[in-house]
């Protein structure tokens, strides 16, 4: 959700804060602000994007400061609700990511004690509580304030005349970037790329004092050392690299991502030896938990593992799983999360661990909360994903799932060889999809005038239909639904007709014939039909109005090429409609609230 940044060092803080904030916008972008501290504190904020704020800011003098880019929870996006928030004297400023559950009670009490509130936010109680407890020691005042707070927070506090940042974390991510005579605090690694590659991740309950040349972290009164990580992502990874949008760049990175992800798992010379067992082979079932696009990868994972490993797999939404009782005996658990910070997924992991389940996490972010609470972690090596819409992380998650399933694989060596060969061919197959975008652009133009669209698929491509619909709706704002092709006639047929195109994913597997029947049913009801079909499929041309052709791959790999084609379809449809592709309305990249 919100992005927060802090800087203290030997340089002017303002340009650094603005640059880092720009890199954090994918966490929320309805308003933003900065506070720069020297002998006093100057705060500038508004309901604008970071680029706009940079244009209206005067030059602020000071080598310490904080910044925030917001995804509103309490109070509409507006200047007063934007962060940083201050105490009554204006000498303490705070940026916060998280939710203070008991803020209304605290606010009432503080008002009765004479504190003056100006915003509708939960955050504003924090500077006032710090003010109330301040008796010359900022760190102690922050500690005392946090003792009163129930909820989640990652905060950075600055105070006029105090050459330090006080930071604290509970259930929201916070990192410290270690520089040379300067230090950084941020919600996320991409914010500080190019400034430093040395990072520590704060743990639950940590309170820290960061100066230009020191970092002290304490928890429950005791000083603690935190492990330092070296970040392998480069500053170019977090830039658009000549593409119009991050989303397009990230879609085009997928051949490389597949190579990088698999390269880490499968050695070119010894493919079988490198397929190490990940978990206990006596497991009777597997549970996969995730949200959003990662959940769709998990659903594909269900088909992959059931086919290759032969054990039953349940893929569930973490947000639903958390509120129901489950039978967990002899079940292996996998949590999939690109960011490693999704609140619902983290809650599910903790809940599984409480009942004694071992949890394997598939994530993109080294040192993320999910990776630190997991029993085992597989990194997907996709590089930073900046666009709010997940693309390359989905593909890389599938690579991790293929590899995981193959590591269990103890059947016919010929099948294993052909699967590994199929995996190795995927980068060039995906490249073919990317090189063949003219027809996708044509379909996007056609789709862009409609209000409602159905995506249908069967078997392993049913989750691809869900993902195609999610991508289209989130960035083009066209209402889209993913459906199992056989289910349309059980209700949604009532919506079919000339105003409602259907996009059918037609795989060359045991679903092919029945899928053609479903397509005929749709055409009979008058819906325009776009088919996503494999090269060499002669029959489909006679049924569909438009055909996007994808290269032929073994059926188990078809979700990869099909999803890439649907990502492009969503991208070009949104572009045709003039939508803000990388920053869709109301969304944020990392959903750190339930
Ligand atoms: C959609 C999208 C979201 C995320 C979801 C889970 O394009 O990006 O649906 O997939 O919020 O996020 P992670 O994978 O970080 O747990």
Coordinates of C-alpha atoms and ligand atoms in Angstrom, one line a residue, residues 290-296 336-343 345 363 385 387-391 393 397 467 470-471 474 587-591, ligand 1:
X290 CA -2.2 -16.8 -2.7
X291 CA -4.2 -13.7 -3.8
X292 CA -5.0 -12.1 -7.2
X293 CA -2.6 -13.0 -10.0
X294 CA -0.5 -15.1 -7.7
X295 CA -3.6 -17.1 -6.9
X296 CA -4.2 -17.7 -10.6
X336 CA 2.8 -17.7 -3.6
X337 CA 3.4 -13.9 -3.4
X338 CA 5.3 -11.7 -5.7
X339 CA 5.9 -9.0 -3.1
X340 CA 6.1 -11.2 -0.1
X341 CA 4.1 -8.6 1.8
X342 CA 0.5 -9.3 0.9
X343 CA -1.3 -9.1 4.3
X345 CA -1.1 -14.3 2.4
X363 CA 8.3 -15.0 -3.8
X385 CA 8.0 -5.6 -11.0
X387 CA 3.7 -1.9 -13.0
X388 CA 0.7 -2.5 -10.7
X389 CA -0.6 -5.2 -13.0
X390 CA 1.5 -8.4 -12.4
X391 CA 2.9 -9.9 -15.6
X393 CA 6.0 -12.5 -11.9
X397 CA 5.8 -18.2 -10.5
X467 CA -6.1 -14.1 -15.3
X470 CA -8.3 -9.8 -14.3
X471 CA -5.7 -8.1 -16.4
X474 CA -7.8 -3.8 -13.9
X587 CA -5.1 0.1 -6.9
X588 CA -1.7 -0.3 -5.4
X589 CA 1.0 -2.9 -6.1
X590 CA 1.5 -4.4 -2.6
X591 CA -1.7 -5.0 -0.6
Ligands
LIG1 C1 -3.0 -8.2 -10.4 C2 -2.1 -8.1 -9.3 C3 -2.6 -8.5 -7.9 C4 -1.6 -9.3 -7.1 C5 -2.1 -9.6 -5.7 C6 -1.1 -10.4 -4.9 O1 -2.3 -7.8 -11.6 O2 -1.0 -7.7 -9.3 O3 -3.8 -9.2 -8.1 O4 -1.3 -10.5 -7.8 O5 -2.3 -8.4 -5.1 O6 0.1 -9.8 -4.8 P1 1.4 -10.6 -4.3 O7 1.7 -11.6 -5.4 O8 2.4 -9.6 -4.1 O9 1.0 -11.3 -3.1

